[in-house]
Coordinates of C-alpha atoms and ligand atoms in Angstrom, one line a residue:
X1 CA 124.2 72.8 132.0
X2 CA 125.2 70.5 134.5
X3 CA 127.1 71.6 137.9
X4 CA 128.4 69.2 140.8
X5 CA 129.5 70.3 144.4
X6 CA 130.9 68.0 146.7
X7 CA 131.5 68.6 150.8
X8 CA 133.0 66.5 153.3
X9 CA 132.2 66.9 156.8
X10 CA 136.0 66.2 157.9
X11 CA 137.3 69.1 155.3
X12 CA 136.4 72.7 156.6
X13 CA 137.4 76.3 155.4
X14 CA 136.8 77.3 159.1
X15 CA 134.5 79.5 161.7
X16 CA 132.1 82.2 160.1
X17 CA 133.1 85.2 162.8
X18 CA 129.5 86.5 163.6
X19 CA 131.3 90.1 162.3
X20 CA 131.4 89.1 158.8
X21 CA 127.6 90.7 158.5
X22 CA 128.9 94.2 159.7
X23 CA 126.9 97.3 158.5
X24 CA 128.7 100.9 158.1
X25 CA 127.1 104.0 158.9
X26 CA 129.1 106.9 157.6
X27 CA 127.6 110.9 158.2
X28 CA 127.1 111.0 154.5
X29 CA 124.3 111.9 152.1
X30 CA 120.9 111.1 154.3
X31 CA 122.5 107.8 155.8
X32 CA 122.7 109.6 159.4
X33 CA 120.1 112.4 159.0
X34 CA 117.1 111.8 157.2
X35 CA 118.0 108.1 157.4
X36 CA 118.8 106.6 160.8
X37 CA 117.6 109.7 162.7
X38 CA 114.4 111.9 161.9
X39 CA 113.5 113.8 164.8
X40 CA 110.0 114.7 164.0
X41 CA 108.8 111.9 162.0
X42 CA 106.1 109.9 163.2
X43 CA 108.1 106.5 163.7
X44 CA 111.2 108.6 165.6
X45 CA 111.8 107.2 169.2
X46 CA 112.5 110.4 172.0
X47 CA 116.2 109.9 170.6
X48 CA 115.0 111.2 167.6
X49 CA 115.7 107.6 166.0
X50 CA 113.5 106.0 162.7
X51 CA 111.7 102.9 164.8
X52 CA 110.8 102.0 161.4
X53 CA 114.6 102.2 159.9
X54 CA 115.7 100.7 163.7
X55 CA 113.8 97.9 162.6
X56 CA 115.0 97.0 159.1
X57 CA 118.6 97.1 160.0
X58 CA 117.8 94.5 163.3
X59 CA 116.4 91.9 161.1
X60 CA 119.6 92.3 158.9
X61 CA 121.5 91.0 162.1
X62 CA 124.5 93.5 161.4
X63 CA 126.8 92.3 165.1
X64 CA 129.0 95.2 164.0
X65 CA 128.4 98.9 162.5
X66 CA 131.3 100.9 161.5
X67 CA 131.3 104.9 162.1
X68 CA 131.4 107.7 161.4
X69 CA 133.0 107.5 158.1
X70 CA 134.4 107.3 155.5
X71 CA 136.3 109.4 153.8
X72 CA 134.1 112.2 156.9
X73 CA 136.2 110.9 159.4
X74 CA 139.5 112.4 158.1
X75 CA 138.2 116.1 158.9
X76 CA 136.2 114.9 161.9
X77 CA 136.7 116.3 165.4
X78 CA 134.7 114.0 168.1
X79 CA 134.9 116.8 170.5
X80 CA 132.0 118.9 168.4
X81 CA 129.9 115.7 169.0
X82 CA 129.4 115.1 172.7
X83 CA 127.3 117.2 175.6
X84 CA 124.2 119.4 174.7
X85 CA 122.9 119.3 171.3
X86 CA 122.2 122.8 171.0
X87 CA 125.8 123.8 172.1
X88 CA 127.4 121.6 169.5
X89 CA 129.1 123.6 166.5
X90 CA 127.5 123.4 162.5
X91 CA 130.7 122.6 160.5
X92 CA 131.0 122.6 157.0
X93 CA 131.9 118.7 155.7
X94 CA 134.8 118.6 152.8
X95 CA 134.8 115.0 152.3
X96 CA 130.7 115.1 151.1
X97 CA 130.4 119.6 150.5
X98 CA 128.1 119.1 153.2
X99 CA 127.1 121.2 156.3
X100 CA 127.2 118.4 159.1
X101 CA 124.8 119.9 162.7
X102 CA 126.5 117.4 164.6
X103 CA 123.0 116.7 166.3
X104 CA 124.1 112.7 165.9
X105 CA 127.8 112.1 167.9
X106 CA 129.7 109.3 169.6
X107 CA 127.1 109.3 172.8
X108 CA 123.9 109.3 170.2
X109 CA 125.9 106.3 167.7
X110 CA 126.1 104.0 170.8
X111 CA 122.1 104.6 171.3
X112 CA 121.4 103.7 167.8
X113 CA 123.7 100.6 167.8
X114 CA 122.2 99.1 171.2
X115 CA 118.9 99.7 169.5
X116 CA 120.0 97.7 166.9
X117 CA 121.4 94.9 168.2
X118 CA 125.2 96.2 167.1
X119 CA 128.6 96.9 168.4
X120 CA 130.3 99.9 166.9
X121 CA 133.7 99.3 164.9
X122 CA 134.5 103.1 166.1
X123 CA 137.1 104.7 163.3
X124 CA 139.4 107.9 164.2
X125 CA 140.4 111.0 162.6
X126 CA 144.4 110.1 161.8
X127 CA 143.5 112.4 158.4
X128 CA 143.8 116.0 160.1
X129 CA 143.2 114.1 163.6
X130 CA 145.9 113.4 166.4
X131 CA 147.6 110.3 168.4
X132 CA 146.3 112.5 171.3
X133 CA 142.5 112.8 170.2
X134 CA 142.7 109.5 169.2
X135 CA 143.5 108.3 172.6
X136 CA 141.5 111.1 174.5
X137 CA 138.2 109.3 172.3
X138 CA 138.9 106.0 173.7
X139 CA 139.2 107.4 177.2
X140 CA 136.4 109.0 176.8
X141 CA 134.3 106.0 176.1
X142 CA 136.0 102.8 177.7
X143 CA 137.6 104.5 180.8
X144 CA 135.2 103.5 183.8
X145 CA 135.7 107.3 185.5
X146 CA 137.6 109.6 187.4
X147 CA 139.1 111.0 184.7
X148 CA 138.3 114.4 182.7
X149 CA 137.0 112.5 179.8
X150 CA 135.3 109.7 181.4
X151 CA 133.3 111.8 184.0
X152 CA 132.4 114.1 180.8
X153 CA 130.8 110.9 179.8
X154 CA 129.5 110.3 182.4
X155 CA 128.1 113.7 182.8
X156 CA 126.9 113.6 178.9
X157 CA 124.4 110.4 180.6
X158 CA 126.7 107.6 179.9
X159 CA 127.2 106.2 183.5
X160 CA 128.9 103.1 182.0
X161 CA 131.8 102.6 179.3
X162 CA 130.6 102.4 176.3
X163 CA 133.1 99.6 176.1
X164 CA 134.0 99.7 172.4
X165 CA 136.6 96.9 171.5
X166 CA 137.0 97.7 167.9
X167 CA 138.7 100.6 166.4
X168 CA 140.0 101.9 162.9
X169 CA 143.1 103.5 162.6
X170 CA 142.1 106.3 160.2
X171 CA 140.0 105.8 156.7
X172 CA 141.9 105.1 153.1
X173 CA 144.7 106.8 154.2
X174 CA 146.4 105.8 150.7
X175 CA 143.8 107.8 148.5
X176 CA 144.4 111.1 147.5
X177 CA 140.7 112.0 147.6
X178 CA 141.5 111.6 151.3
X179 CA 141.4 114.9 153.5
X180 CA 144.5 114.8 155.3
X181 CA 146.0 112.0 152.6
X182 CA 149.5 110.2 153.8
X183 CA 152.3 108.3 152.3
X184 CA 153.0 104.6 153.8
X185 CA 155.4 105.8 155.9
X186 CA 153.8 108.9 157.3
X187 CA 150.5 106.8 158.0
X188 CA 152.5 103.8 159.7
X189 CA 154.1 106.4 161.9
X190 CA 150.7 108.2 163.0
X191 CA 148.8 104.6 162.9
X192 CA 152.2 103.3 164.7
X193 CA 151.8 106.0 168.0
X194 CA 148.0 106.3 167.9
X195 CA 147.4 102.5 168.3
X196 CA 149.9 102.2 171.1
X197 CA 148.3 105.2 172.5
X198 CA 145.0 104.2 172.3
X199 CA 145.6 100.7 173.8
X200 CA 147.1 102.4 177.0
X201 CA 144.0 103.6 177.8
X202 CA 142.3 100.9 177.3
X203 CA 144.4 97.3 176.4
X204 CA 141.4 95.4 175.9
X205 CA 141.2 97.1 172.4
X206 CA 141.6 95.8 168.6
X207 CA 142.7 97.9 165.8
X208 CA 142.1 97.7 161.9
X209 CA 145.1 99.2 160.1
X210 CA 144.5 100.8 157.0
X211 CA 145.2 98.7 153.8
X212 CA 145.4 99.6 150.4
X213 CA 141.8 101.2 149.5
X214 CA 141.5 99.7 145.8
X215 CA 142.7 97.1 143.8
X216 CA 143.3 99.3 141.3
X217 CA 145.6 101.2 143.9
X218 CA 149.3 102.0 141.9
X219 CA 150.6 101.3 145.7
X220 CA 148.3 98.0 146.4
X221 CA 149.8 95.5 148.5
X222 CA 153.2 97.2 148.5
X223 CA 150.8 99.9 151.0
X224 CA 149.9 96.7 152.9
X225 CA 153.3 95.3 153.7
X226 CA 155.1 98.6 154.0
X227 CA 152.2 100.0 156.6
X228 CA 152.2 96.4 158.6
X229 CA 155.6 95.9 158.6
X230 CA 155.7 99.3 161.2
X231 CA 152.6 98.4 162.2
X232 CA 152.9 94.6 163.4
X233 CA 152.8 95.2 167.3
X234 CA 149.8 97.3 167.1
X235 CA 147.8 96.2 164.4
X236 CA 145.1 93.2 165.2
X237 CA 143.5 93.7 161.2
X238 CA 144.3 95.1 157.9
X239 CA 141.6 96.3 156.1
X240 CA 140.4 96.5 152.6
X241 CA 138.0 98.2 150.7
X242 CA 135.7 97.0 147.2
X243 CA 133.4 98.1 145.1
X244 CA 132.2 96.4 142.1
X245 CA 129.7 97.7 139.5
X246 CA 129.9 98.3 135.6
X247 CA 129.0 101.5 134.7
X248 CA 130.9 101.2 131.5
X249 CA 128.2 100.5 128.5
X250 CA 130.8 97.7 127.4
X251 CA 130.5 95.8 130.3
X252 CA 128.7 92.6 130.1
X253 CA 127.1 91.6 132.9
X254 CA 129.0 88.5 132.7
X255 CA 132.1 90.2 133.7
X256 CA 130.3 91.8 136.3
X257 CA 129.0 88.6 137.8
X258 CA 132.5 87.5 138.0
X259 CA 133.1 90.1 140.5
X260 CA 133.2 87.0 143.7
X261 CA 136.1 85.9 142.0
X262 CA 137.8 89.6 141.6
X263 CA 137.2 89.9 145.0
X264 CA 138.4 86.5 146.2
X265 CA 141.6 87.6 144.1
X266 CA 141.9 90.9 146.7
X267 CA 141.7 88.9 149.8
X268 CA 144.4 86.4 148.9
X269 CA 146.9 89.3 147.6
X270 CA 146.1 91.1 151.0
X271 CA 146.4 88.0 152.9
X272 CA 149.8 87.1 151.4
X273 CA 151.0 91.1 151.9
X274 CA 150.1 89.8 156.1
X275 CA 152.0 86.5 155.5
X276 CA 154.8 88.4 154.0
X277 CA 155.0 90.6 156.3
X278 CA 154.7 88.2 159.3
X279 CA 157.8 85.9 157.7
X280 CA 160.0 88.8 157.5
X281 CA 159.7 89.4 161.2
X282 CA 159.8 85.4 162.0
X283 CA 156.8 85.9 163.9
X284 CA 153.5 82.7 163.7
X285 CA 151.1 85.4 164.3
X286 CA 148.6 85.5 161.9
X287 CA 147.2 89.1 160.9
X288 CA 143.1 88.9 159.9
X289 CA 141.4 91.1 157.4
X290 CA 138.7 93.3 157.8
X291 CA 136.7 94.4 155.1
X292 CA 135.2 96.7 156.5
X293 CA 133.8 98.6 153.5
X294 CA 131.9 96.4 150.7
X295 CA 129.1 96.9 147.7
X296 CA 128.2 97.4 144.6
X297 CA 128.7 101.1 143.6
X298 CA 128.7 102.6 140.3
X299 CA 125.1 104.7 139.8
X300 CA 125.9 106.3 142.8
X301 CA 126.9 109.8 142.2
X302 CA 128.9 111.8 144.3
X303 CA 129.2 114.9 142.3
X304 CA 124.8 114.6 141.6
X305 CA 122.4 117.3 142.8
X306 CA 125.5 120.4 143.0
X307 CA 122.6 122.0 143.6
X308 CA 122.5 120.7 147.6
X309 CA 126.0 121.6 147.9
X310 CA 126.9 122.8 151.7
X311 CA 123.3 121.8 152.9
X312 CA 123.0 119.0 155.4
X313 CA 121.7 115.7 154.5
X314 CA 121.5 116.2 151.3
X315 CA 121.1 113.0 149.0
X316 CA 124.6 111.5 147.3
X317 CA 125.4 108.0 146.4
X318 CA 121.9 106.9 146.4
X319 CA 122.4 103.7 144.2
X320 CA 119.3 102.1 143.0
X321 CA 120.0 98.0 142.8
X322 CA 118.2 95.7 140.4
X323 CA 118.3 91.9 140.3
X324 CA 121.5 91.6 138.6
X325 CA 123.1 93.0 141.9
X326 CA 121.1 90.3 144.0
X327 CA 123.8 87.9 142.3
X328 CA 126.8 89.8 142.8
X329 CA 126.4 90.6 146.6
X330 CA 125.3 87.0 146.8
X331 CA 128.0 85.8 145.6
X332 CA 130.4 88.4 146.9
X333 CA 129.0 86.8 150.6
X334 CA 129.8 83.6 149.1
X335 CA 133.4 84.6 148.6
X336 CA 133.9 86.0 151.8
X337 CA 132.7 82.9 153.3
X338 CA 135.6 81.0 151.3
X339 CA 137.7 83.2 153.0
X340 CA 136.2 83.0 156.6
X341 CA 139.5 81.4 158.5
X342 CA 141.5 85.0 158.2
X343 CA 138.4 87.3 156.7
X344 CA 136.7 88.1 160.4
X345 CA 134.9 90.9 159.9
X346 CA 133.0 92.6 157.2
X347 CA 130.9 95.9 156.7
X348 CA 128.3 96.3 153.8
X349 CA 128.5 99.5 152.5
X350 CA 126.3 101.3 153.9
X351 CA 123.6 100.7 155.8
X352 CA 120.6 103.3 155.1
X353 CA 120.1 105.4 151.8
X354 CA 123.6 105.5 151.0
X355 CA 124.9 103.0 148.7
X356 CA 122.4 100.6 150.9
X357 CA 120.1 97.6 151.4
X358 CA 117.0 100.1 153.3
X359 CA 115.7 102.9 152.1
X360 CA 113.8 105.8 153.4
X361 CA 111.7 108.9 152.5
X362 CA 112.3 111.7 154.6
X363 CA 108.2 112.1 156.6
X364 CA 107.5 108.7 154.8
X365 CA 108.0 105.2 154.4
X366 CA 111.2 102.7 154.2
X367 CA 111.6 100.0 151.3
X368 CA 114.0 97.3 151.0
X369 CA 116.2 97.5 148.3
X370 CA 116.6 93.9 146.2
X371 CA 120.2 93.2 147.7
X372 CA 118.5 93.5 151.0
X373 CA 117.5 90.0 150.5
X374 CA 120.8 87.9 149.8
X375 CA 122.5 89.9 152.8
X376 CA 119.5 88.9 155.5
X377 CA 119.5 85.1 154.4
X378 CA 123.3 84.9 153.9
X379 CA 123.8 86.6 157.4
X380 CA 121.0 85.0 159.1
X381 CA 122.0 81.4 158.1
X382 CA 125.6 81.5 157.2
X383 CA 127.3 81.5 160.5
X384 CA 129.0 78.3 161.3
X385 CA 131.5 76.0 159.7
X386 CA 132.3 76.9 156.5
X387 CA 132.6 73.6 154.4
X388 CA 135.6 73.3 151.6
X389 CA 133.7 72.7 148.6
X390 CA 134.8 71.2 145.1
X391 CA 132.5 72.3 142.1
X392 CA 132.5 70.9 138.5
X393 CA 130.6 73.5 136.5
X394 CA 131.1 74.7 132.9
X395 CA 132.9 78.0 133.6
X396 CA 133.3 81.0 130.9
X397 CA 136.3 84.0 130.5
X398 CA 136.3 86.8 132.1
X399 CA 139.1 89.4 131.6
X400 CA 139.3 90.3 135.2
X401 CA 139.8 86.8 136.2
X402 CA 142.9 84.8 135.9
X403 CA 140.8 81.7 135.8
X404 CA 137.7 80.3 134.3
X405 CA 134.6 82.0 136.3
X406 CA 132.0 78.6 137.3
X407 CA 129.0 79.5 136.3
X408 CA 127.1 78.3 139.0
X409 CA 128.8 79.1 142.2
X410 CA 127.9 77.8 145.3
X411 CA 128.8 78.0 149.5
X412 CA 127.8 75.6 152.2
X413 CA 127.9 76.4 156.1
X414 CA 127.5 73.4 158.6
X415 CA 125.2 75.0 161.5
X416 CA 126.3 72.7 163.9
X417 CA 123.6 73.6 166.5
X418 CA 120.8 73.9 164.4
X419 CA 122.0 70.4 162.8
X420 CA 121.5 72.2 159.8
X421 CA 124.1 72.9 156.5
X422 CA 123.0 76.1 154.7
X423 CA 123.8 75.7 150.9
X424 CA 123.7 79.2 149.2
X425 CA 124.1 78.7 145.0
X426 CA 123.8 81.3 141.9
X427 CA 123.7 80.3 138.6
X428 CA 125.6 83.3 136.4
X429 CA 124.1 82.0 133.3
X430 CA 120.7 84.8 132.0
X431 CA 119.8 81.6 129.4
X432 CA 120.3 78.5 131.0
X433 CA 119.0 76.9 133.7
X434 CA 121.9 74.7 135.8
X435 CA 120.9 70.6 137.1
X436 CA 122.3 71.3 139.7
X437 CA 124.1 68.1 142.4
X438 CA 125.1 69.2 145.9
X439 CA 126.9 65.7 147.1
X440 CA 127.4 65.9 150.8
X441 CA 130.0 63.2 152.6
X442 CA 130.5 62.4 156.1
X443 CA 126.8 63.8 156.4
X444 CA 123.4 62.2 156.6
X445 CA 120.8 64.7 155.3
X446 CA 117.4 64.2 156.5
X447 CA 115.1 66.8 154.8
X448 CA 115.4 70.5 153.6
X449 CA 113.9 73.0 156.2
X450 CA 113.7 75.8 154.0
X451 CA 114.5 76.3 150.4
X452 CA 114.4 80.1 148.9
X453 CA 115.1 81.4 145.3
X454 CA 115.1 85.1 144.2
X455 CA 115.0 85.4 140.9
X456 CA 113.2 87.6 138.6
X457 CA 112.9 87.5 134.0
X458 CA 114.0 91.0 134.0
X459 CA 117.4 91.9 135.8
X460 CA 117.1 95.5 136.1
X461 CA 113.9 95.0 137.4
X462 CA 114.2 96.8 140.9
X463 CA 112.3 97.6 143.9
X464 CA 110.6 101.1 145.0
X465 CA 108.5 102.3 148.1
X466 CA 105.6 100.2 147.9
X467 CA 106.1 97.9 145.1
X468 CA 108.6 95.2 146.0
X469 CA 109.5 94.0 142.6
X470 CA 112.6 92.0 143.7
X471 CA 111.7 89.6 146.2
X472 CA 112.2 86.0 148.1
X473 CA 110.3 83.2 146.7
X474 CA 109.6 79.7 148.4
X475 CA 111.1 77.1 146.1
X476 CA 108.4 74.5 145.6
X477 CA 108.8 71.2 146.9
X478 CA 108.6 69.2 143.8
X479 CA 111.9 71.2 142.3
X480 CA 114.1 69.9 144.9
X481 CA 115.1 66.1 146.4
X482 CA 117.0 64.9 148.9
X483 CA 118.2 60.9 148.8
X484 CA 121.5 59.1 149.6
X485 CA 123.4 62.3 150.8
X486 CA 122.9 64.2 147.7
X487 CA 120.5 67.4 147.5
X488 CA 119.3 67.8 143.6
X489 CA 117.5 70.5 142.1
X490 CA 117.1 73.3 138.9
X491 CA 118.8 76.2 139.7
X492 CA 116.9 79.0 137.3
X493 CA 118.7 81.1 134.8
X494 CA 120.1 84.3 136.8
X495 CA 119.0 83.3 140.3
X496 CA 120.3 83.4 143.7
X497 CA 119.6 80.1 146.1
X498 CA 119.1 78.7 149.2
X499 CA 118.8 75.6 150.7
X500 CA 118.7 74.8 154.9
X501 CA 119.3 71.1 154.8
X502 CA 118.6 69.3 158.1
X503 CA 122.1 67.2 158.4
X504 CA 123.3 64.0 161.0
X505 CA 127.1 64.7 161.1
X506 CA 128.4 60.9 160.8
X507 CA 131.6 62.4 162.2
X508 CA 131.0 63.5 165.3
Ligands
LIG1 O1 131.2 104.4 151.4 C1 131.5 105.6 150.6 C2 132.9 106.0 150.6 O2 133.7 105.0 149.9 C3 133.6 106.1 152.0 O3 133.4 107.3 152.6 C4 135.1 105.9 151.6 O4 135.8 105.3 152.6 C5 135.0 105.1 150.3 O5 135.8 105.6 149.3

């Protein structure tokens, strides 16, 4: 199989926002306890933080880290989360049947996230929550002092503002699994007042809006316009939601590795529900999308281990990934970046043990699940200039997709300063290898810097504590060349790519 890209350096998708490569950290399963914090263990800071955990998640570069939930923050109250630990209530959790100590809150998160390098995407209760504790949670951490809630930050040992600028407006408020579930117009209301609320205490603010929380919503992109169209004023994002797997026997993985393209379908219905929306009110403002919960997620069982019911930490949604999921988040990052000029931020779902890239053992030792890999080299390289591409592959039929799926599918990002363009590339196909033509105009490339493959004969082939199945491979020299503006190579059958091409931009 042959496949052909071709970039020109005049023709550009637009900016990669840094907060594409958010994380989420939702009090779920053991993503918060027994995961992120583990007072006790031998690698926990005096916070009672993993150093070990701290430092898997820093190299993933995550600018952003949604909390604390989830479907958990629609029967949250902040207040049980601040001041002494010991004085803090024991609740029991509905959203995950667990018992949740409240030994990690709002004054703890912010720790965690400077340890890590990240800025918290705050979310608030507007589930069973209020406009009022909405707004008092903001005050509490951006108002400088002198207030009831500032000074009890300040008296919690938070002498500065935690000066958080981004905020969700409740979680899947359109899902009926959701504690405190509302109808468009009930949640545009509540979102409506709470924004404009929570913006007078501190205007610097930006607030996500919840979208529709599925594709397969019966309310999807009707939701969207309906909530925007009373939510215009406040809202600065709309957010969506996706999950891909295929749990169903049936399922070839083909259709599954077509998932990019369902996705890239979701992103251009909710950005049309945002253009709608804007034409109706004549306005040239342009509302961005969040998507600020991402993954594959189908092995993950919520309703596993009934046994640990009402306990805290105890383990749900802990999806094991394989290669065959190296390709989809790949290319699921590849789709986002298509979409980078109105998709500004993004959170993986989730960070640690949940649904995640890290792993941990409760007293023992982390691993590195295999989509860890395509998410560190697609966030550590893919920030830039997204290039518009044009690809001439042989493409196959996938019933989720109105169009032919390419089999090989493939993103480049112009990294101006490092005078670099960082080509990413999967070929679908399990039997056939792709020759593979990356044709760059408007660009002199010099030599490739780096060229990485992950690929492995088995794709459920998967990696465990200790034995890293599922893992980056240097590409050798010999499989690659670079000559006349054109980068050629074998893409193997079932592999995700990259390439870091040292580039003279003849149009600058
Ligand atoms: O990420 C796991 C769950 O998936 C979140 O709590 C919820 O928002 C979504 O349905």
């Amino acid at each position: 199989m042959k496949a052909v890209v071709s970039v020109h350096a005049k023709f550009t998708v637009g900016k990669v926002d840094d907060r594409l490569f958010g994380g989420f950290v939702e009090h779920i399963g053991r993503c918060v306890y027994d995961g992120i914090y583990e007072p006790g263990h031998p690698e926990a800071d005096a916070d009672g933080f993993r150093n070990d955990v701290a430092a898997l998640v820093r190299e993933l570069n995550m600018p952003v880290t949604r909390y604390p939930g989830g479907n958990f923050v629609s029967g949250y109250d902040w207040h049980d989360t601040v001041g002494p630990k010991e004085l803090r209530p024991v609740r029991a959790e509905y959203a995950w049947e667990a018992l949740e100590p409240n030994q990690v809150g709002i004054d703890e998160f912010v720790k965690w996230c400077r340890k890590v390098n990240s800025a918290p995407i705050m979310a608030v209760n507007l589930g069973t929550g209020s406009a009022k504790s909405a707004q008092e949670l903001v005050e509490y951490c951006n108002f400088p002092k002198g207030t009831a809630w500032s000074d009890l930050r300040r008296k919690n040992g938070a002498e500065q503002p935690h000066g958080i600028r981004l905020w969700c407006l409740g979680n899947e408020m359109d899902g009926p699994w959701q504690i405190g579930h509302k109808t468009a117009e009930e949640y545009a209301r509540i979102a409506h007042e709470s924004g404009k609320m929570m913006k007078m205490a501190d205007p610097s603010i930006e607030l996500i809006v919840c979208g529709s929380s599925t594709r397969s919503m019966p309310t999807f992109a009707a939701w969207d316009a309906r909530v925007l169209e009373e939510t215009f004023e406040i809202a600065d994002y709309l957010a969506l939601h996706a999950y891909f797997g295929c749990a169903k026997e049936d399922v070839k993985k083909m259709e599954f590795f077509a998932s990019p393209e369902v996705l890239e379908k979701q992103i251009c219905d909710i950005i049309a529900a945002c253009d709608f929306v804007a034409a109706e009110k004549k306005s040239a403002r342009k509302v961005n999308l969040a998507l600020d919960e991402w993954n594959i997620w189908y092995r993950g069982n919520p309703k596993a281990h009934p046994e640990t019911r009402w306990q805290a930490a105890r383990p749900v949604n802990e999806e094991t990934y394989d290669m065959s999921d190296v390709i989809v988040v790949g290319g699921l990052l590849m789709a986002m970046l298509d979409h980078a000029d109105r998709l500004k931020i993004g959170c993986l779902a989730q960070t640690v043990n949940v649904i995640a890239p890290v792993m941990t053992r409760p007293g023992g030792g982390t691993w590195k699940q295999t989509i860890y890999y395509p998410f560190y080299y697609t966030s550590r390289y893919g920030r830039g200039t997204v290039l518009r591409s044009h690809t001439e592959s042989p493409a196959y039929e996938s019933a989720d997709c109105a169009r032919p799926v390419s089999w090989v599918r493939s993103v480049a990002v112009y990294r101006e300063e490092a005078g670099e363009i960082a080509l990413f590339a999967i070929n679908r196909s399990t039997e056939e290898a792709a020759e593979y033509t990356f044709e760059m105009s408007g660009f002199s490339p010099e030599s490739v810097v780096e060229a990485v493959e992950i690929h492995h004969d088995d794709l459920d082939a998967v990696n465990t504590e200790g034995c890293e199945k599922v893992a980056p491979a240097a590409i050798p020299a010999g499989v690659y060349s670079v000559a006349g503006g054109v980068l050629q190579t074998t893409l193997k059958p079932a592999s995700w790519n990259m390439f870091r091409i040292r580039v003279r931009n003849q149009e600058a």
